[in-house]
Amino acid sequence: MIDIGANLTHPSFHNDLDAVVARALAAGVDQIIVTGTTVLESEMARDIAQRLGFHATAGVHPHHARDCGPQTIDELRKVAQNPRVVAIGECGLDFNRNYSPHPSQEKWFVAQLELGLELGMPLFLHSRDAHPRFAQILSHHKVKHAVAHCFTGEKQELHAYLDLGLYIGITGWICDERRGTHLLQLVNDIPAERLLLETDSPYLTPRDMRPQPKSRRNEPAFLPHILNTVARALGKPPDEVAAQTTANARRLFRLDESRSSSAAQRAASA
Ligand SMILES: [Zn+2]
C-alpha cells in the first residue's frame, strides 16, 4: 500500500522515525509520499524520501502563504529537481483556520499551480471550507493531474472536484463518528480509479481504532485501518481496494517512471 500523505518532517517523528517506518513496512505500507508544507519542510521531506527510498512533495501549505516571498517558487523548483519529489504541494486554500489572509493564500496557490504545470508535475492540493473558490481557480488554470488531499467536504464539493478530473484522498476523517460519517456514503460516488488513501500523519488518528496509540500520534502503519473502513463502506474486499488505490497512486505520481528516472540518473552519473 501507499500512504500518499504523511507529514514525516513533523517534530513528533524526530526521535523514532526509523521505528515508525519499520512499523509501516510491517503493516504492508511499503511506499510513503512525504508531504512538504514549507520550503524548509519540503527540503526535509526530500531528504527523508531520499534516505528511506520514499517520495516527497514540494510546496507551501496555505497556512504558511504569508511567509512566501520572491524566492519561494525558485526554491520549490530547485527541490522539485530531485527525482524523489513527485508532486507540487501541499498547496491550496484554507478558509477554516485563516492563518494567512485570503489574497495571500490565493496568490501563492496560483503560483504553485503554475509551477506544477510548468514542470509537468501533479499537484497535492489542500482545501478546507474554500469551496467553490478553490474549484474556480483549478478550473481557470485547467488543472487535471492533482489530488484533493484529505477530502472532508460534502457531495456537491466532491462532484465539483471529480468533474475537474481530480483524484480524491481519503484519510481517517472517515473513521470519525462526530464529523466524518457522511464520507461512508460519499466514497461510493468516487470512481474506483480516482480513489487514494492517506493517513495525514501525525494528524487525524482514526478515532475508532482500538487501542488508541498512547501518544495519540497517527502514523503510516495505521493506513490499513483506514483501508478497512473504506472497503467496508464500499462493500468491497480490502485487498481489492488496496490494489486499486496503489495502482491509482502509481499512475498519478508516476512512481514507476520516477524510479526508473532516478535509476537512469544514477547510471548517468556513475
Ligand atoms: Zn492538508
Tab-separated table of C-alpha atoms in Angstrom, residues 25-233:
chain	number	residue	atom	x	y	z
A	25	LEU	CA	6.594	-1.713	6.322
A	26	ALA	CA	5.454	-4.486	8.677
A	27	ALA	CA	1.854	-3.304	8.177
A	28	GLY	CA	2.191	-3.555	4.387
A	29	VAL	CA	2.660	0.172	3.751
A	30	ASP	CA	5.766	-0.042	1.598
A	31	GLN	CA	5.674	3.384	-0.039
A	32	ILE	CA	5.076	6.799	1.508
A	33	ILE	CA	4.811	10.213	-0.080
A	34	VAL	CA	6.201	12.626	2.493
A	35	THR	CA	4.318	15.922	2.481
A	36	GLY	CA	6.205	19.211	2.136
A	37	THR	CA	4.414	22.167	3.728
A	38	THR	CA	7.062	24.939	3.633
A	39	VAL	CA	10.261	25.355	1.626
A	40	LEU	CA	12.325	24.095	4.567
A	41	GLU	CA	9.976	21.160	5.273
A	42	SER	CA	9.972	20.319	1.554
A	43	GLU	CA	13.767	20.102	1.641
A	44	MET	CA	13.497	17.891	4.723
A	45	ALA	CA	10.787	15.762	3.049
A	46	ARG	CA	13.033	15.337	0.014
A	47	ASP	CA	15.946	14.279	2.218
A	48	ILE	CA	13.816	11.789	4.185
A	49	ALA	CA	12.462	10.364	0.922
A	50	GLN	CA	15.951	10.034	-0.462
A	51	ARG	CA	17.285	8.337	2.661
A	52	LEU	CA	14.392	5.885	3.034
A	53	GLY	CA	13.539	5.165	-0.603
A	54	PHE	CA	10.227	7.045	-0.379
A	55	HIS	CA	8.881	10.015	-2.321
A	56	ALA	CA	8.035	13.592	-1.387
A	57	THR	CA	6.107	16.684	-2.391
A	58	ALA	CA	7.450	20.241	-2.581
A	59	GLY	CA	5.121	23.067	-1.666
A	60	VAL	CA	3.840	25.638	0.794
A	61	HIS	CA	0.643	24.970	2.752
A	62	PRO	CA	-1.893	27.829	2.677
A	63	HIS	CA	-1.348	28.333	6.426
A	64	HIS	CA	2.174	29.494	5.539
A	65	ALA	CA	1.294	31.604	2.481
A	66	ARG	CA	2.072	34.790	4.411
A	67	ASP	CA	5.698	33.622	4.767
A	68	CYS	CA	6.208	33.284	0.989
A	69	GLY	CA	8.425	35.747	-0.850
A	70	PRO	CA	10.150	36.467	-4.153
A	71	GLN	CA	12.443	33.408	-3.775
A	72	THR	CA	9.793	30.851	-2.823
A	73	ILE	CA	8.907	29.482	-6.240
A	74	ASP	CA	12.552	29.244	-7.331
A	75	GLU	CA	13.342	27.404	-4.106
A	76	LEU	CA	10.487	24.940	-4.662
A	77	ARG	CA	11.561	24.464	-8.281
A	78	LYS	CA	15.004	23.534	-7.024
A	79	VAL	CA	13.627	20.993	-4.518
A	80	ALA	CA	11.442	19.534	-7.277
A	81	GLN	CA	14.531	18.763	-9.400
A	82	ASN	CA	15.146	15.723	-7.229
A	83	PRO	CA	13.557	12.644	-8.848
A	84	ARG	CA	12.221	11.571	-5.442
A	85	VAL	CA	9.952	14.645	-5.496
A	86	VAL	CA	6.817	13.626	-7.380
A	87	ALA	CA	4.308	16.462	-6.828
A	88	ILE	CA	3.982	20.181	-6.160
A	89	GLY	CA	2.137	20.931	-2.910
A	90	GLU	CA	0.765	20.754	-0.411
A	91	CYS	CA	-0.818	23.908	-1.723
A	92	GLY	CA	-4.319	25.287	-1.794
A	93	LEU	CA	-6.740	27.314	0.288
A	94	ASP	CA	-7.741	27.058	3.944
A	95	PHE	CA	-10.632	29.347	4.826
A	96	ASN	CA	-11.227	27.415	8.047
A	97	ARG	CA	-8.246	28.409	10.142
A	98	ASN	CA	-7.354	31.535	8.136
A	99	TYR	CA	-3.759	31.626	9.366
A	100	SER	CA	-2.876	33.598	6.218
A	101	PRO	CA	-5.005	36.335	4.584
A	102	HIS	CA	-7.129	35.077	1.671
A	103	PRO	CA	-5.441	37.225	-1.040
A	104	SER	CA	-2.046	35.890	0.028
A	105	GLN	CA	-3.356	32.302	0.043
A	106	GLU	CA	-4.745	32.719	-3.472
A	107	LYS	CA	-1.580	34.354	-4.810
A	108	TRP	CA	0.690	31.539	-3.653
A	109	PHE	CA	-1.787	28.818	-4.556
A	110	VAL	CA	-1.854	30.079	-8.138
A	111	ALA	CA	1.933	30.475	-8.229
A	112	GLN	CA	2.347	26.828	-7.185
A	113	LEU	CA	-0.280	25.637	-9.687
A	114	GLU	CA	1.690	27.394	-12.389
A	115	LEU	CA	4.910	25.773	-11.174
A	116	GLY	CA	3.276	22.328	-11.311
A	117	LEU	CA	2.025	22.983	-14.832
A	118	GLU	CA	5.443	24.343	-15.899
A	119	LEU	CA	7.205	21.232	-14.570
A	120	GLY	CA	4.515	18.832	-15.767
A	121	MET	CA	4.091	17.540	-12.222
A	122	PRO	CA	0.877	16.564	-10.429
A	123	LEU	CA	-0.403	18.760	-7.599
A	124	PHE	CA	-1.061	17.806	-3.992
A	125	LEU	CA	-3.961	20.037	-3.024
A	126	HIS	CA	-5.400	21.185	0.282
A	127	SER	CA	-8.857	22.746	0.503
A	128	ARG	CA	-10.803	23.453	3.656
A	129	ASP	CA	-14.022	25.473	3.660
A	130	ALA	CA	-12.803	27.047	0.416
A	131	HIS	CA	-15.366	25.663	-1.990
A	132	PRO	CA	-16.321	26.987	-4.578
A	133	ARG	CA	-13.366	29.413	-4.861
A	134	PHE	CA	-10.865	26.552	-4.859
A	135	ALA	CA	-12.616	24.778	-7.756
A	136	GLN	CA	-12.912	28.031	-9.729
A	137	ILE	CA	-9.152	28.565	-9.580
A	138	LEU	CA	-8.403	24.973	-10.618
A	139	SER	CA	-10.870	25.192	-13.471
A	140	HIS	CA	-9.457	28.528	-14.666
A	141	HIS	CA	-5.938	27.038	-14.764
A	142	LYS	CA	-7.149	23.776	-16.324
A	143	VAL	CA	-5.516	21.705	-13.594
A	144	LYS	CA	-6.142	17.994	-14.155
A	145	HIS	CA	-3.337	15.951	-12.638
A	146	ALA	CA	-3.959	16.506	-8.975
A	147	VAL	CA	-5.308	15.051	-5.762
A	148	ALA	CA	-7.678	16.820	-3.398
A	149	HIS	CA	-5.914	15.504	-0.316
A	150	CYS	CA	-7.828	14.800	2.905
A	151	PHE	CA	-11.243	15.300	1.372
A	152	THR	CA	-13.746	16.121	4.125
A	153	GLY	CA	-16.421	18.029	2.192
A	154	GLU	CA	-19.965	17.357	1.081
A	155	LYS	CA	-21.448	15.815	-2.051
A	156	GLN	CA	-21.564	18.962	-4.189
A	157	GLU	CA	-17.909	19.753	-3.474
A	158	LEU	CA	-16.869	16.153	-4.234
A	159	HIS	CA	-18.622	16.195	-7.584
A	160	ALA	CA	-17.082	19.546	-8.495
A	161	TYR	CA	-13.623	18.017	-7.936
A	162	LEU	CA	-14.479	14.826	-9.821
A	163	ASP	CA	-15.760	16.916	-12.742
A	164	LEU	CA	-12.380	18.677	-12.799
A	165	GLY	CA	-10.697	15.266	-13.069
A	166	LEU	CA	-9.143	15.260	-9.596
A	167	TYR	CA	-8.198	12.235	-7.555
A	168	ILE	CA	-9.646	12.176	-4.037
A	169	GLY	CA	-7.560	11.428	-0.942
A	170	ILE	CA	-9.407	9.808	1.967
A	171	THR	CA	-7.935	9.924	5.488
A	172	GLY	CA	-9.001	8.666	8.901
A	173	TRP	CA	-11.537	11.506	8.908
A	174	ILE	CA	-13.882	8.803	7.574
A	175	CYS	CA	-13.434	6.967	10.910
A	176	ASP	CA	-14.597	9.989	12.923
A	177	GLU	CA	-18.085	9.376	14.317
A	178	ARG	CA	-18.533	13.094	15.129
A	179	ARG	CA	-17.835	14.676	11.745
A	180	GLY	CA	-16.815	12.047	9.174
A	181	THR	CA	-19.784	9.675	8.859
A	182	HIS	CA	-21.083	11.402	5.695
A	183	LEU	CA	-17.941	10.123	3.952
A	184	LEU	CA	-19.015	6.482	4.457
A	185	GLN	CA	-21.787	7.110	1.939
A	186	LEU	CA	-19.904	9.613	-0.215
A	187	VAL	CA	-16.908	7.368	-1.007
A	188	ASN	CA	-19.318	5.362	-3.150
A	189	ASP	CA	-19.501	8.366	-5.519
A	190	ILE	CA	-15.733	8.272	-6.160
A	191	PRO	CA	-14.828	6.262	-9.278
A	192	ALA	CA	-12.561	3.350	-8.283
A	193	GLU	CA	-9.710	4.694	-10.406
A	194	ARG	CA	-9.725	8.095	-8.633
A	195	LEU	CA	-9.569	6.960	-5.006
A	196	LEU	CA	-6.398	7.392	-2.916
A	197	LEU	CA	-5.698	6.606	0.740
A	198	GLU	CA	-3.571	8.571	3.191
A	199	THR	CA	-3.019	8.947	6.913
A	200	ASP	CA	-2.046	12.662	7.087
A	201	SER	CA	0.189	11.538	9.977
A	202	PRO	CA	0.730	12.692	12.684
A	203	TYR	CA	-2.735	14.261	12.454
A	204	LEU	CA	-6.150	12.584	12.228
A	205	THR	CA	-5.535	9.389	14.183
A	206	PRO	CA	-8.553	7.185	13.332
A	207	ARG	CA	-10.869	7.728	16.310
A	208	ASP	CA	-12.383	4.245	16.228
A	209	MET	CA	-9.068	2.401	16.296
A	210	ARG	CA	-8.667	0.182	19.390
A	211	PRO	CA	-6.471	0.510	21.263
A	212	GLN	CA	-5.742	4.175	20.599
A	213	PRO	CA	-1.998	4.897	20.456
A	214	LYS	CA	-0.804	6.259	23.803
A	215	SER	CA	0.862	9.227	22.137
A	216	ARG	CA	-2.360	9.915	20.153
A	217	ARG	CA	0.011	10.350	17.213
A	218	ASN	CA	-1.106	8.982	13.856
A	219	GLU	CA	1.444	7.089	11.753
A	220	PRO	CA	1.577	5.368	8.344
A	221	ALA	CA	1.221	1.905	9.953
A	222	PHE	CA	-2.423	2.804	10.616
A	223	LEU	CA	-3.246	3.085	6.903
A	224	PRO	CA	-4.723	-0.472	6.816
A	225	HIS	CA	-7.280	0.645	9.406
A	226	ILE	CA	-8.435	3.392	7.028
A	227	LEU	CA	-8.377	0.902	4.148
A	228	ASN	CA	-10.650	-1.466	6.071
A	229	THR	CA	-13.145	1.296	6.865
A	230	VAL	CA	-13.217	2.455	3.228
A	231	ALA	CA	-13.543	-1.127	1.948
A	232	ARG	CA	-16.460	-1.789	4.320
A	233	ALA	CA	-18.152	1.428	3.157
